[in-house]
Tab-separated table of N, CA and C in Angstrom:
chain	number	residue	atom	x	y	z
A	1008	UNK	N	35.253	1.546	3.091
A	1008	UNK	CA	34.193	2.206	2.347
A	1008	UNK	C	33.563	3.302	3.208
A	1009	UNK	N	32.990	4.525	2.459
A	1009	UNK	CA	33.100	5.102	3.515
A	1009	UNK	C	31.316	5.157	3.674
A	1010	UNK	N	31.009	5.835	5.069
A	1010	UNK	CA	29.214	5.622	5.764
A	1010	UNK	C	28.782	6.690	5.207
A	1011	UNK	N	29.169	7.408	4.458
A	1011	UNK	CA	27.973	8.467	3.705
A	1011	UNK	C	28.396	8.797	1.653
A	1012	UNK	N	27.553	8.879	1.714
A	1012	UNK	CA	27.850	9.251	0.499
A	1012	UNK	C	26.369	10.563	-0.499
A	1013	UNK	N	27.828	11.044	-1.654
A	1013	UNK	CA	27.015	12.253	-2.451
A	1013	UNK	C	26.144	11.342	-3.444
A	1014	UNK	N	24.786	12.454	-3.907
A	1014	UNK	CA	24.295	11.781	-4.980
A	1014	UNK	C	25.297	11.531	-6.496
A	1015	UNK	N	26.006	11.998	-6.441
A	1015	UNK	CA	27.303	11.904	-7.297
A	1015	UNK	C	27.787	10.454	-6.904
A	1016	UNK	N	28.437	9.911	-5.667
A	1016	UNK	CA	29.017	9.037	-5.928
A	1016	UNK	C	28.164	7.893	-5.814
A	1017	UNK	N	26.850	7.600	-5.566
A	1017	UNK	CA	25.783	6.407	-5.609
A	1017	UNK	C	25.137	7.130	-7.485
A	1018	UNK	N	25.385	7.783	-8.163
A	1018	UNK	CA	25.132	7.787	-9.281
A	1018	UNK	C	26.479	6.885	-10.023
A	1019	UNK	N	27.648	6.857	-9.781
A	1019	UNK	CA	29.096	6.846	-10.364
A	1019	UNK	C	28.599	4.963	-9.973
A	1020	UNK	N	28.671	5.238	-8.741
A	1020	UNK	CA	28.961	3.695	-8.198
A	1020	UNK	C	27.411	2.745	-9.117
A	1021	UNK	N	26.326	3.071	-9.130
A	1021	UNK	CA	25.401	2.264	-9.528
A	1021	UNK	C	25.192	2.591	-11.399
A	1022	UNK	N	26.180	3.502	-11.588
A	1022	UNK	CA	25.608	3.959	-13.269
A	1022	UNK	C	23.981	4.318	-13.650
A	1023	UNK	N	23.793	5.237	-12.393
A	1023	UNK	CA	22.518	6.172	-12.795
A	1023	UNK	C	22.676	7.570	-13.244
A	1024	UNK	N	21.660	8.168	-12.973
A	1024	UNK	CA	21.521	9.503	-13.679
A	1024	UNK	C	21.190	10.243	-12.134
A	1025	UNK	N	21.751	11.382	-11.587
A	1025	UNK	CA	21.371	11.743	-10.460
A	1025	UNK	C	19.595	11.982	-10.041
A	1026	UNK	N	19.322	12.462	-11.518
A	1026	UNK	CA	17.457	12.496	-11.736
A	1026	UNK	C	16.840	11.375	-11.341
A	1027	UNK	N	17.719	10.090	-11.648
A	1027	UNK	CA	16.651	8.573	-11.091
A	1027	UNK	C	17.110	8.500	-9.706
A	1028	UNK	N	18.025	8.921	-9.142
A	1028	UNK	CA	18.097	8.519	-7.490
A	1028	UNK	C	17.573	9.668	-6.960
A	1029	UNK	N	16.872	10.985	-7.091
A	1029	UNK	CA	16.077	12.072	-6.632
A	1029	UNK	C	14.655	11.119	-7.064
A	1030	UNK	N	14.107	10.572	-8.251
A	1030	UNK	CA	13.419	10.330	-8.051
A	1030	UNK	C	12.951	9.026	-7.199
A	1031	UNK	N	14.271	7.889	-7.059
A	1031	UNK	CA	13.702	7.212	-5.992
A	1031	UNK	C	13.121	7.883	-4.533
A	1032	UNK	N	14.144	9.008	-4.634
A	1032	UNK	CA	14.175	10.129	-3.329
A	1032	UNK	C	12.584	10.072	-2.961
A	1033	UNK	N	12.299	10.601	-4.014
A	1033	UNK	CA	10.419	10.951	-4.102
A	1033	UNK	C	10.020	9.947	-3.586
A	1034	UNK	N	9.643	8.960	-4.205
A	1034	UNK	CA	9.431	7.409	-4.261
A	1034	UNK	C	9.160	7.222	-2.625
A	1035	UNK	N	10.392	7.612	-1.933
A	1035	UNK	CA	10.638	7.012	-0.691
A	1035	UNK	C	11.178	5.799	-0.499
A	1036	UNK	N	12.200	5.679	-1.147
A	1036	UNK	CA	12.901	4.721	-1.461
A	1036	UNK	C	14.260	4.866	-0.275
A	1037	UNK	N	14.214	6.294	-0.945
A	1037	UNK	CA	15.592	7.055	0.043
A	1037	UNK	C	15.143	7.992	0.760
A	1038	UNK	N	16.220	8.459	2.023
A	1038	UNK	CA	16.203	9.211	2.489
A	1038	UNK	C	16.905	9.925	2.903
A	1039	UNK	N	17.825	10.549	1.968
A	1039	UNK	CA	19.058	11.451	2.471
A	1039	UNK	C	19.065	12.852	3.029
A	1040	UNK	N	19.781	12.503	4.383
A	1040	UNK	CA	19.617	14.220	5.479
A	1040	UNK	C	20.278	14.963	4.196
A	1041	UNK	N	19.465	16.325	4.813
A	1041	UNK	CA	20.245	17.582	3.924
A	1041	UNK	C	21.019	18.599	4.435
A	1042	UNK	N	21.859	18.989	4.010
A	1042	UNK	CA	22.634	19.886	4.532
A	1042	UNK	C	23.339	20.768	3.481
A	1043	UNK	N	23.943	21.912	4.178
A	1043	UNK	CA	24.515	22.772	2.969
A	1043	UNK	C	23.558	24.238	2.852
A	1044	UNK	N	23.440	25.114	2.684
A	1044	UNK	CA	22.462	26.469	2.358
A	1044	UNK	C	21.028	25.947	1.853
A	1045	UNK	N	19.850	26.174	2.353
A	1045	UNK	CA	18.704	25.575	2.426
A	1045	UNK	C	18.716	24.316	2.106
A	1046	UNK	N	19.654	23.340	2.771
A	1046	UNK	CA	19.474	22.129	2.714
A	1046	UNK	C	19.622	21.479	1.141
A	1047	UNK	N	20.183	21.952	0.665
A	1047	UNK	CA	20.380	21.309	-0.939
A	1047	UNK	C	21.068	20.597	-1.376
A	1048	UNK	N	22.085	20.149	-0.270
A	1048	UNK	CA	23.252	18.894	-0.341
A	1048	UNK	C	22.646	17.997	-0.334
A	1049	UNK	N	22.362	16.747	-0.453
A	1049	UNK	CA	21.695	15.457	0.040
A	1049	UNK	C	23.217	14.409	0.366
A	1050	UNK	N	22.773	14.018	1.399
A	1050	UNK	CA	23.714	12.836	1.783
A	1050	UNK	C	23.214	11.852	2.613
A	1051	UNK	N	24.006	10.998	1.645
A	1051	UNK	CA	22.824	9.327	1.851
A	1051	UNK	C	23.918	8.617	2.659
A	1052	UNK	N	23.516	7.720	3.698
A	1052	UNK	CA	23.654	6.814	4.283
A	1052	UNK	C	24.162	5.582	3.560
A	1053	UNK	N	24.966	4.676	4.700
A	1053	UNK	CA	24.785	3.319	4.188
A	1053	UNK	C	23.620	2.338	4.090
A	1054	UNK	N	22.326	2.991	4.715
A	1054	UNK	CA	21.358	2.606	4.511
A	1054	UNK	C	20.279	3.129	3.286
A	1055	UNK	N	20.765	4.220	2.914
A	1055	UNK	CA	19.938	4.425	1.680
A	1055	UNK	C	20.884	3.507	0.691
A	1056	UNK	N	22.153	3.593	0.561
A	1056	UNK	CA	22.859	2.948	-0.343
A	1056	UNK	C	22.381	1.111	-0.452
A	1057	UNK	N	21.937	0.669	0.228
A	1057	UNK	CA	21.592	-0.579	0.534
A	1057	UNK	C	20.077	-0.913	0.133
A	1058	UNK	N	19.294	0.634	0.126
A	1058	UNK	CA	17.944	0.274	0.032
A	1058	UNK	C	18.396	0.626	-1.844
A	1059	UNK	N	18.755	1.544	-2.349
A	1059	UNK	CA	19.338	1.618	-3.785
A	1059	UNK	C	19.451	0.220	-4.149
A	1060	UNK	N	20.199	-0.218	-3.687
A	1060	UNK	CA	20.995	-1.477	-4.057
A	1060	UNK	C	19.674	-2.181	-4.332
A	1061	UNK	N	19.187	-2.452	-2.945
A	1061	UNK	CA	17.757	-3.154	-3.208
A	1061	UNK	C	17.046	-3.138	-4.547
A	1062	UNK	N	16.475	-1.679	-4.686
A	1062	UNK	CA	15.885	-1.413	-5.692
A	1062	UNK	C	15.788	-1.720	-7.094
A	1063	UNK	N	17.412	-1.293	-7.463
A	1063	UNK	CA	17.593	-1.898	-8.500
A	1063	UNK	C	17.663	-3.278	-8.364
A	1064	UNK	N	17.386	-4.288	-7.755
A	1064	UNK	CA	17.682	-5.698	-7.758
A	1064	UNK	C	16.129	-5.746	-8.022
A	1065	UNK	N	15.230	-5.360	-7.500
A	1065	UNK	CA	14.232	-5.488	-7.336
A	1065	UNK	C	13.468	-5.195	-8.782
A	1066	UNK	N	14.043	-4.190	-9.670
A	1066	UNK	CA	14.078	-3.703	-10.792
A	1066	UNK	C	14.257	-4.950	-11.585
A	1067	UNK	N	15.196	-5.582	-11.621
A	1067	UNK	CA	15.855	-6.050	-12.373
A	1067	UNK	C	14.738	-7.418	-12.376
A	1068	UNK	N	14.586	-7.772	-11.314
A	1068	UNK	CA	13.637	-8.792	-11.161
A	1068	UNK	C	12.142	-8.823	-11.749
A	1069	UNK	N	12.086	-7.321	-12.579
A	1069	UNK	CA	10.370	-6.958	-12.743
A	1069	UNK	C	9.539	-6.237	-11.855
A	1070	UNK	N	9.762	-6.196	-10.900
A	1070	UNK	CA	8.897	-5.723	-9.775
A	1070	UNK	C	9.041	-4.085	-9.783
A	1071	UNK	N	7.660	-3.515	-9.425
A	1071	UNK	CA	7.285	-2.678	-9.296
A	1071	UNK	C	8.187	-1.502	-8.516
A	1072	UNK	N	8.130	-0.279	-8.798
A	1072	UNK	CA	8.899	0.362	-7.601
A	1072	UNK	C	8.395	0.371	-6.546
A	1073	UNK	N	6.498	0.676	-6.314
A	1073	UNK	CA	5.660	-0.056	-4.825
A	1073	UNK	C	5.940	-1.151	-4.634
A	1074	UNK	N	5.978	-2.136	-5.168
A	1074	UNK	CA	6.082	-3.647	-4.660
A	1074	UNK	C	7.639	-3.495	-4.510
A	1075	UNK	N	8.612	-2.941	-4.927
A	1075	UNK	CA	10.135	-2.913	-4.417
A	1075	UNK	C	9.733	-1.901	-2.904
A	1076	UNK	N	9.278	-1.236	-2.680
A	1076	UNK	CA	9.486	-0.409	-1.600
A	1076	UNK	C	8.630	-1.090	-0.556
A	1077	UNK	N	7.405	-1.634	-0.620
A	1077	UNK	CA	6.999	-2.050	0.111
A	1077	UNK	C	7.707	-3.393	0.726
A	1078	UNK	N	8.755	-3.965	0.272
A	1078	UNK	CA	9.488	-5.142	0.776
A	1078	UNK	C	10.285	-4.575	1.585
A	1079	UNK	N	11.163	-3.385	0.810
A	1079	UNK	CA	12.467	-2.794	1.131
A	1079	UNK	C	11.740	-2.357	2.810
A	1080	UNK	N	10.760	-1.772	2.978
A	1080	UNK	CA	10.403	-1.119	4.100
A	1080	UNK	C	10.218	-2.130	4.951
A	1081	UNK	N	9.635	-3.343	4.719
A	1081	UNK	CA	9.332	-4.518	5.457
A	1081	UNK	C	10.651	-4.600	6.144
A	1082	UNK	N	12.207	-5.019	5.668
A	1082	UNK	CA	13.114	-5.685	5.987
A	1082	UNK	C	13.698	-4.303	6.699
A	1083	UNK	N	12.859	-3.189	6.621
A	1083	UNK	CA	13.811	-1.992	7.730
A	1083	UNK	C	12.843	-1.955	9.035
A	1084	UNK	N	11.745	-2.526	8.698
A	1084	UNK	CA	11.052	-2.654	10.121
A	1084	UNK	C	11.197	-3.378	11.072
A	1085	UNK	N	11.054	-3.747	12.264
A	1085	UNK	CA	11.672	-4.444	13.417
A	1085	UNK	C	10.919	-5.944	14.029
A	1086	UNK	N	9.937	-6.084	12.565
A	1086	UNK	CA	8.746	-7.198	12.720
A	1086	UNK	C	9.397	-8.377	12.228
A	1087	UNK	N	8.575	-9.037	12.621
A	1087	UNK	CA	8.844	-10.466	12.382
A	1087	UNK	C	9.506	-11.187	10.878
A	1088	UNK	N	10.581	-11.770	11.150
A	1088	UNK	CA	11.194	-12.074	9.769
A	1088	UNK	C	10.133	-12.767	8.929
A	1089	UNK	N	9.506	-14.072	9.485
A	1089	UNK	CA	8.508	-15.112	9.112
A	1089	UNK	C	8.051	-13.720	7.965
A	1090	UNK	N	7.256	-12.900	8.436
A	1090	UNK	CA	6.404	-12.214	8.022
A	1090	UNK	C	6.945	-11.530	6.739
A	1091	UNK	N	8.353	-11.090	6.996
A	1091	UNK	CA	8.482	-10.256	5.746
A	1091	UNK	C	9.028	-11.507	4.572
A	1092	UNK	N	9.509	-12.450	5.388
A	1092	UNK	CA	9.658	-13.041	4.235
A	1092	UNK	C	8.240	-14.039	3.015
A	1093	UNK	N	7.494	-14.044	4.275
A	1093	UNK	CA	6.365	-14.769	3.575
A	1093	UNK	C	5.715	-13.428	2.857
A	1094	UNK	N	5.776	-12.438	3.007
A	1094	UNK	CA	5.470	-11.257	1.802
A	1094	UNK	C	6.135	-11.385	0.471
A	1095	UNK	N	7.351	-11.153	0.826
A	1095	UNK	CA	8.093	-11.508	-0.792
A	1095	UNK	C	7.666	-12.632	-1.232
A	1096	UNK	N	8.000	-13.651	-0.653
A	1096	UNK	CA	8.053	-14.766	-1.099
A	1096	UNK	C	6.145	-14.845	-2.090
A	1097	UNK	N	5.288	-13.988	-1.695
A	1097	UNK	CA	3.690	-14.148	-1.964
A	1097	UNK	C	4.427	-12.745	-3.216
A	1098	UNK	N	4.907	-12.250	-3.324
A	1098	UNK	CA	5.279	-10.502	-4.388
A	1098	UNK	C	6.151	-11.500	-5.728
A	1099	UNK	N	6.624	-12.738	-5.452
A	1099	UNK	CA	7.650	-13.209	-6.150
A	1099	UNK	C	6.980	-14.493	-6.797
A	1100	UNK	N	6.134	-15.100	-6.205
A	1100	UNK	CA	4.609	-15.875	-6.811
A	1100	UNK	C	3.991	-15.482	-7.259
A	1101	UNK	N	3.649	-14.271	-7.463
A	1101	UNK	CA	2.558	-13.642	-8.464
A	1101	UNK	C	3.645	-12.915	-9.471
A	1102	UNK	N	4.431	-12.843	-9.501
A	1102	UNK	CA	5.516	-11.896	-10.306
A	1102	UNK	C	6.138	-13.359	-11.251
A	1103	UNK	N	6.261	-14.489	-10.485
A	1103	UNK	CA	6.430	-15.406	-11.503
A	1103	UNK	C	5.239	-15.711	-12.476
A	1104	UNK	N	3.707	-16.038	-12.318
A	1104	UNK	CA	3.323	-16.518	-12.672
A	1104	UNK	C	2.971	-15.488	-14.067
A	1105	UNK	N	3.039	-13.875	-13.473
A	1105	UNK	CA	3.030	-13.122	-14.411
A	1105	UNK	C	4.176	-13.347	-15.623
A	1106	UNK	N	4.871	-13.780	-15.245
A	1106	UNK	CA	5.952	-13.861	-16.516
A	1106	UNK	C	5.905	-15.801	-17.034
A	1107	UNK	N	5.583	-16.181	-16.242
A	1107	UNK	CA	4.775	-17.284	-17.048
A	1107	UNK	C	3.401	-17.286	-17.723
A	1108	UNK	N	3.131	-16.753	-17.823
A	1108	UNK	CA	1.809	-16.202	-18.681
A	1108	UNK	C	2.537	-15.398	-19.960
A	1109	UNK	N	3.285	-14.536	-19.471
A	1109	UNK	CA	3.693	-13.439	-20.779
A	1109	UNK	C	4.392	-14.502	-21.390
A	1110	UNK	N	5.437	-15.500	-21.047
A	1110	UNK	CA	5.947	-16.432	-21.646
A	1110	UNK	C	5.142	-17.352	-22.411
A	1111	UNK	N	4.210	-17.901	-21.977
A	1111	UNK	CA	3.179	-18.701	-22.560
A	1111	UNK	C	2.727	-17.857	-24.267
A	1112	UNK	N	2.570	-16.657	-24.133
A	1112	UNK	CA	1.661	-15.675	-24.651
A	1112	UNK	C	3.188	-15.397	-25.799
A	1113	UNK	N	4.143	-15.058	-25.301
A	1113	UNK	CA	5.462	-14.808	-26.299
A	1113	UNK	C	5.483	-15.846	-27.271
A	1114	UNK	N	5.413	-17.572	-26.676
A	1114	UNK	CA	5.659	-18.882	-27.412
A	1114	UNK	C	4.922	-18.706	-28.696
A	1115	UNK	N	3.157	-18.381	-27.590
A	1115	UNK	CA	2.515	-18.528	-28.876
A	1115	UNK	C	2.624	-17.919	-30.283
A	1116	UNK	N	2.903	-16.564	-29.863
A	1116	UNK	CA	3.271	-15.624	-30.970
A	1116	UNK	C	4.131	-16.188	-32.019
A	1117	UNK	N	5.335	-16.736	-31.216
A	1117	UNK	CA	6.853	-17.031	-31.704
A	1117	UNK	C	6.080	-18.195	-32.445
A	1118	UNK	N	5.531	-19.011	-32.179
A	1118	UNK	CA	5.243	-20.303	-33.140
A	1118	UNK	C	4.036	-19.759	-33.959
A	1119	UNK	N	3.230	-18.893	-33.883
A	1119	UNK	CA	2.432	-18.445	-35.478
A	1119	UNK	C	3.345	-17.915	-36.247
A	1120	UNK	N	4.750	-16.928	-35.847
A	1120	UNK	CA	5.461	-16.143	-36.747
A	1120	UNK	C	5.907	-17.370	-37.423
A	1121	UNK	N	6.749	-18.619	-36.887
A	1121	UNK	CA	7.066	-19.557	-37.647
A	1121	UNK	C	6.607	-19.871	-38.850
A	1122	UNK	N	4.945	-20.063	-38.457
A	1122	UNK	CA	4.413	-21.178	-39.477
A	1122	UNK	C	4.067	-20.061	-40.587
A	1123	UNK	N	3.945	-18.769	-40.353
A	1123	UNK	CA	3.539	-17.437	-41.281
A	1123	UNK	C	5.192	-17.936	-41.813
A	1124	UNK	N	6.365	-17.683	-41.390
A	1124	UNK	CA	7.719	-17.804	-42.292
A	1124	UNK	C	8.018	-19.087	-43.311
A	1125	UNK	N	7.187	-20.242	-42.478
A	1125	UNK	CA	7.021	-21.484	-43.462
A	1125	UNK	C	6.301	-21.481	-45.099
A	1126	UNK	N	4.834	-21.029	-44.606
A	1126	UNK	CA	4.387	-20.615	-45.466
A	1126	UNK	C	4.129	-19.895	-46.411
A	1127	UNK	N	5.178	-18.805	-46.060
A	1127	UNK	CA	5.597	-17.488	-47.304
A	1127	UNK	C	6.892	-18.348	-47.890
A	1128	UNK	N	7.707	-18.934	-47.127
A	1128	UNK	CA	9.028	-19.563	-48.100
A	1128	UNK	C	8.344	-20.767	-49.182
A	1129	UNK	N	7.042	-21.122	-48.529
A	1129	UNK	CA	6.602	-22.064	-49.343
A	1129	UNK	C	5.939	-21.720	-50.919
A	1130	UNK	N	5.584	-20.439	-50.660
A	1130	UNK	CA	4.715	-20.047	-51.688
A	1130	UNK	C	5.751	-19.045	-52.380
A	1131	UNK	N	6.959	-18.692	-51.719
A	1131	UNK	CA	8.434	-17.920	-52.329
A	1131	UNK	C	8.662	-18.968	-53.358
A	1132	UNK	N	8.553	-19.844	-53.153
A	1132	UNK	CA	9.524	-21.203	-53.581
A	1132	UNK	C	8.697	-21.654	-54.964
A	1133	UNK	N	7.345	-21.894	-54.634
A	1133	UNK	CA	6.462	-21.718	-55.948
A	1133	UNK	C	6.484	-21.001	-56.707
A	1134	UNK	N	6.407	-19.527	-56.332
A	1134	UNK	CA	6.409	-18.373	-57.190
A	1134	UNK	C	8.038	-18.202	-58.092
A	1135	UNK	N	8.736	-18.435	-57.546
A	1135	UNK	CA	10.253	-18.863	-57.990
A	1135	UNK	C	10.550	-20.183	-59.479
A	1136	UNK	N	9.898	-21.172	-58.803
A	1136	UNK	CA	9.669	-22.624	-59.623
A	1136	UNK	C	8.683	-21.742	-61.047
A	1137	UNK	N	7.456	-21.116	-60.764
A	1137	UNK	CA	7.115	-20.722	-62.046
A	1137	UNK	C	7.510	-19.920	-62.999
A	1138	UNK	N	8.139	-18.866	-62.404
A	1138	UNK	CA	8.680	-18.063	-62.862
A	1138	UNK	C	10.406	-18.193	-63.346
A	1139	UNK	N	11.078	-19.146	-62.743
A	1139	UNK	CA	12.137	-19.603	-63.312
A	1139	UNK	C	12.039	-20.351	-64.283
């Protein structure tokens, strides 16, 4: 595999849009040297490719693009593992409980739509019986 790569081929390889990996760019997510006539090439590392990778995992999980970058940066810093991991591990406790709440909050919904579908088939069913 090879140690650098175009925004072309981390778009190909992850199925983005070159616009969302410039804007992780922004983000500071990435950091690809530039090169080429005022610097307009970008070429990313196996370490931006890894913090990408991150990202979208991090995505996928719910989490924020700050709360993804602020981990991602943790695990490129040279500090104490304990530490970065007891961060996530505190980003991934509040990120659960948030989706146990929205879950709680979905159920409820899902079981009034029920008893609203019970009670219209019930009064379908009447209106049917009289009218038949």
């Amino acid at each position: 595999m090879a140690s650098t790569y175009t925004i072309s081929d981390l778009a190909k390889e992850f199925d983005l849009t070159t616009r969302a990996i410039r804007f992780y760019e922004d983000m500071g997510l990435l950091q690809p040297e530039r090169n080429g006539p005022a610097g307009r090439s970008r070429v990313y590392s196996a370490r931006d490719r890894t913090r990408l990778r991150l990202t979208l995992r991090a995505k996928r999980l719910g989490l924020s693009l700050s709360e993804a970058k602020e981990i991602i940066d943790l695990y490129d810093s040279p500090r104490d593992t304990g530490v970065q991991l007891q961060k996530f591990l505190d980003v991934l406790v509040v990120h659960r409980r948030q989706l146990e709440d929205q879950m709680a909050d979905l159920q409820a919904n899902l079981e009034e739509v029920r008893e609203h579908e019970k009670e219209a088939r019930a009064l379908l069913l009447k209106t049917e019986m009289k009218n038949g």
